[in-house]
Amino acid sequence: MARQTWKIPDDFILGAAASAWQTEGWDGKRPTQDSYLDMWYKNDPDVWHDGYGPAVATDFYNRYKEDIQYMKDIGLTHYRTSINWSRFLLDYETAEVDEVYAGYIDDVIDELKRCGVEPMLCLEHYEIPTVLLEQYGGWGSKHVVGLFAAYAEKAFERYGDRVKYWFTFNEPIVPQTRIYLDALRYPYEQNTKKWMQWNYHKALATAKAVAIFRKRKPSFREGAKIGVILNPEVAYARSSAPHDQKAAQVYDLFFNRVFLDPSIKGVYPDELMELMAKHDILFDHDEEELSVIKRNTVDFVGVNLYYPKRVQAPSRQWNESTPFHPAYYYEPFELPGRKMNPFRGWEICPRIVYDMAMRLKYEYGNIEWLIAENGMGVEHEERFKNEEGVIQDDYRIDFISAHLREAMKGIADGANCKGYMLWAFTDNVSPMNAFKNRYGLVEIRLENNRSRALKKSACFYRDIIKNRRFETEEFRYK
Ligand code: BG6
């Protein structure tokens, strides 16, 4: 097969991502500072792979200097993680800062900068404090929106002089989709109306944080910007038949445009408003809130891209007593011969990067964006170790190259894509899957006191960052 060489623009971000709860561990955490994830793990440790959860994670809290040395060695241009909201504050009502945890974030930022790695901070990667779920029902509450805005202000105040890239949420749709739409996560309650209320309040919380950010911006680092990290799934219809097309269009409204539109355009699609009213799941809102959303759209977006969503028109009868779920309008379609990551059960389809790039160009004003996560989780990677004990993860190198290639094609066609962040920098804890599927450039050896070791992909990444070029085979992905 023909090999092709791709040139990467000099200012294109080549970094890696993680989150607080998936790496830090609980060392130093006060008993009152549980996040949703901590609470879920404490209540239900058995659903976590091998019973391993966020309690120790990768122990980044104690080992961040060592990890940042690896980042420097690889040459990452940027590193994204989150501030753990549940740990950053002592009192969520008054937004009193926990100096110990805040000081640790200070140190992480300073160490990153000392090592030439630009920090990116996200304010919530599912780390809502448990007490806010217990007292107010979490994101179902408007009071919690206000508490998030107060927390955001404290974070901007503290780190705004050093951090240029800010995000309000990582994948704001995900927790409530797993909790209230599909009842797959603690407390396993199916409630589509709550799902939509959480979606709305997170869009509102983003707008409120953006408003505060803009007000404070003059004291910030030059060029500071704020965005949100979304996970729109590129939805492909099984066929061009109108009923299949409609399935994809409705899927897109409920799962993609529900955040893309308010965050980037400042308004909800009329079609979505109509569908919500029809199925009695319209969120509780008022004109003032909608105008906050309208006036405070994001500067840029992070897009997490892992797999496509393939749908077709539903073939089965919907039982009328079943609570409404968007799946009323679609059902999944499995493309015969699709290429899969069998460990995660996700289809591999690099074309989603190009298609998303063109969509943002033509439908969202060519807003600045970056691939905020993309990566491949693989089980039992130890079987790929060579004689020196280095994991030969050529599949990851192929995966990264194929997706980066689509980004380069998009840029050639005018996409405003500014970077690629690999998920993840080190192996880390996944929700429920824990350390089952490994994503990192850097291996975490759990059996050896969580010692770190570079994988082959880390050397590949170092090379492409340095040389600003990479090669691909002309793969034909479906
Ligand atoms: C993204 C999340 O959806 O996917 C990460 O932002 C997550 O938190 C990553 O770890 C990979 O998914 P998973 O479920 O395999 O960990």
GROMACS .gro file of N, CA, C and O and ligand atoms in nm, residues 18-19 21-22 80 125-126 170-171 174 178 185 229 231 304 306 344 346 373 377 423 428-431 433-434 437 439, ligand 1:
model
  132
   18ALA      N    1  -0.629   1.430   3.033
   18ALA     CA    2  -0.664   1.344   3.148
   18ALA      C    3  -0.769   1.423   3.227
   18ALA      O    4  -0.812   1.530   3.185
   19SER      N    5  -0.809   1.369   3.341
   19SER     CA    6  -0.897   1.446   3.428
   19SER      C    7  -0.850   1.426   3.571
   19SER      O    8  -0.772   1.334   3.600
   21TRP      N    9  -1.025   1.334   3.852
   21TRP     CA   10  -1.069   1.216   3.925
   21TRP      C   11  -1.009   1.086   3.870
   21TRP      O   12  -0.997   0.988   3.941
   22GLN      N   13  -0.969   1.088   3.742
   22GLN     CA   14  -0.917   0.965   3.683
   22GLN      C   15  -0.768   0.944   3.711
   22GLN      O   16  -0.712   0.840   3.678
   80ARG      N   17  -0.406   1.874   2.919
   80ARG     CA   18  -0.535   1.914   2.973
   80ARG      C   19  -0.575   1.823   3.088
   80ARG      O   20  -0.567   1.701   3.077
  125HIS      N   21  -1.513   1.766   3.508
  125HIS     CA   22  -1.504   1.642   3.430
  125HIS      C   23  -1.577   1.538   3.515
  125HIS      O   24  -1.518   1.446   3.567
  126TYR      N   25  -1.705   1.563   3.535
  126TYR     CA   26  -1.797   1.479   3.615
  126TYR      C   27  -1.778   1.491   3.767
  126TYR      O   28  -1.835   1.413   3.842
  170ASN      N   29  -1.632   1.891   3.058
  170ASN     CA   30  -1.596   1.786   2.965
  170ASN      C   31  -1.720   1.700   2.943
  170ASN      O   32  -1.781   1.651   3.039
  171GLU      N   33  -1.761   1.685   2.818
  171GLU     CA   34  -1.874   1.600   2.782
  171GLU      C   35  -1.993   1.620   2.877
  171GLU      O   36  -2.033   1.528   2.949
  174VAL      N   37  -2.277   1.350   2.917
  174VAL     CA   38  -2.253   1.208   2.948
  174VAL      C   39  -2.310   1.160   3.083
  174VAL      O   40  -2.383   1.060   3.086
  178ARG      N   41  -2.597   0.851   3.104
  178ARG     CA   42  -2.578   0.718   3.166
  178ARG      C   43  -2.669   0.701   3.288
  178ARG      O   44  -2.716   0.592   3.316
  185ARG      N   45  -2.594   0.393   3.542
  185ARG     CA   46  -2.503   0.433   3.650
  185ARG      C   47  -2.582   0.474   3.773
  185ARG      O   48  -2.696   0.519   3.761
  229ILE      N   49  -1.598   2.138   2.623
  229ILE     CA   50  -1.558   2.016   2.550
  229ILE      C   51  -1.682   1.931   2.529
  229ILE      O   52  -1.743   1.884   2.627
  231ASN      N   53  -1.897   1.612   2.306
  231ASN     CA   54  -1.871   1.484   2.240
  231ASN      C   55  -1.978   1.453   2.135
  231ASN      O   56  -2.045   1.352   2.143
  304ASN      N   57  -1.449   1.582   2.153
  304ASN     CA   58  -1.398   1.447   2.178
  304ASN      C   59  -1.454   1.355   2.071
  304ASN      O   60  -1.575   1.346   2.053
  306TYR      N   61  -1.434   0.971   1.916
  306TYR     CA   62  -1.387   0.833   1.929
  306TYR      C   63  -1.446   0.740   1.824
  306TYR      O   64  -1.380   0.653   1.772
  344ARG      N   65  -1.318  -0.195   2.372
  344ARG     CA   66  -1.409  -0.090   2.415
  344ARG      C   67  -1.545  -0.104   2.347
  344ARG      O   68  -1.643  -0.043   2.388
  346TRP      N   69  -1.609  -0.003   2.045
  346TRP     CA   70  -1.633   0.117   1.965
  346TRP      C   71  -1.581   0.097   1.822
  346TRP      O   72  -1.471   0.043   1.801
  373GLU      N   73  -1.014   1.506   2.266
  373GLU     CA   74  -0.983   1.367   2.304
  373GLU      C   75  -1.002   1.278   2.182
  373GLU      O   76  -1.098   1.295   2.106
  377GLY      N   77  -0.840   0.249   2.374
  377GLY     CA   78  -0.820   0.171   2.496
  377GLY      C   79  -0.808   0.023   2.462
  377GLY      O   80  -0.896  -0.033   2.398
  423TRP      N   81  -0.617   1.109   2.417
  423TRP     CA   82  -0.659   1.047   2.542
  423TRP      C   83  -0.590   0.914   2.546
  423TRP      O   84  -0.617   0.830   2.462
  428ASN      N   85  -0.516   0.535   3.279
  428ASN     CA   86  -0.583   0.588   3.398
  428ASN      C   87  -0.716   0.517   3.422
  428ASN      O   88  -0.748   0.420   3.353
  429VAL      N   89  -0.790   0.565   3.521
  429VAL     CA   90  -0.913   0.496   3.563
  429VAL      C   91  -1.031   0.540   3.477
  429VAL      O   92  -1.064   0.658   3.472
  430SER      N   93  -1.095   0.444   3.412
  430SER     CA   94  -1.217   0.474   3.335
  430SER      C   95  -1.338   0.452   3.425
  430SER      O   96  -1.331   0.370   3.517
  431PRO      N   97  -1.449   0.520   3.394
  431PRO     CA   98  -1.570   0.491   3.473
  431PRO      C   99  -1.608   0.345   3.457
  431PRO      O  100  -1.627   0.298   3.344
  433ASN      N  101  -1.480   0.073   3.396
  433ASN     CA  102  -1.377  -0.015   3.337
  433ASN      C  103  -1.243  -0.001   3.408
  433ASN      O  104  -1.152  -0.081   3.384
  434ALA      N  105  -1.229   0.102   3.491
  434ALA     CA  106  -1.105   0.124   3.569
  434ALA      C  107  -0.981   0.109   3.479
  434ALA      O  108  -0.973   0.173   3.375
  437ASN      N  109  -0.908  -0.119   3.011
  437ASN     CA  110  -0.858  -0.075   2.880
  437ASN      C  111  -0.754   0.034   2.901
  437ASN      O  112  -0.783   0.134   2.965
  439TYR      N  113  -0.514   0.337   2.781
  439TYR     CA  114  -0.516   0.442   2.679
  439TYR      C  115  -0.385   0.517   2.665
  439TYR      O  116  -0.367   0.596   2.573
  479BG6     C1  117  -1.425   1.025   2.727
  479BG6     C2  118  -1.413   1.083   2.866
  479BG6     O1  119  -1.558   1.006   2.697
  479BG6     O2  120  -1.377   0.899   2.702
  479BG6     C3  121  -1.303   1.022   2.950
  479BG6     O3  122  -1.397   1.222   2.862
  479BG6     C4  123  -1.298   0.872   2.928
  479BG6     O4  124  -1.325   1.055   3.084
  479BG6     C5  125  -1.269   0.847   2.778
  479BG6     O5  126  -1.207   0.806   3.010
  479BG6     C6  127  -1.254   0.701   2.738
  479BG6     O6  128  -1.370   0.627   2.769
  479BG6     P1  129  -1.367   0.508   2.872
  479BG6     O7  130  -1.506   0.487   2.916
  479BG6     O8  131  -1.309   0.392   2.801
  479BG6     O9  132  -1.280   0.553   2.985
   0.00000   0.00000   0.00000
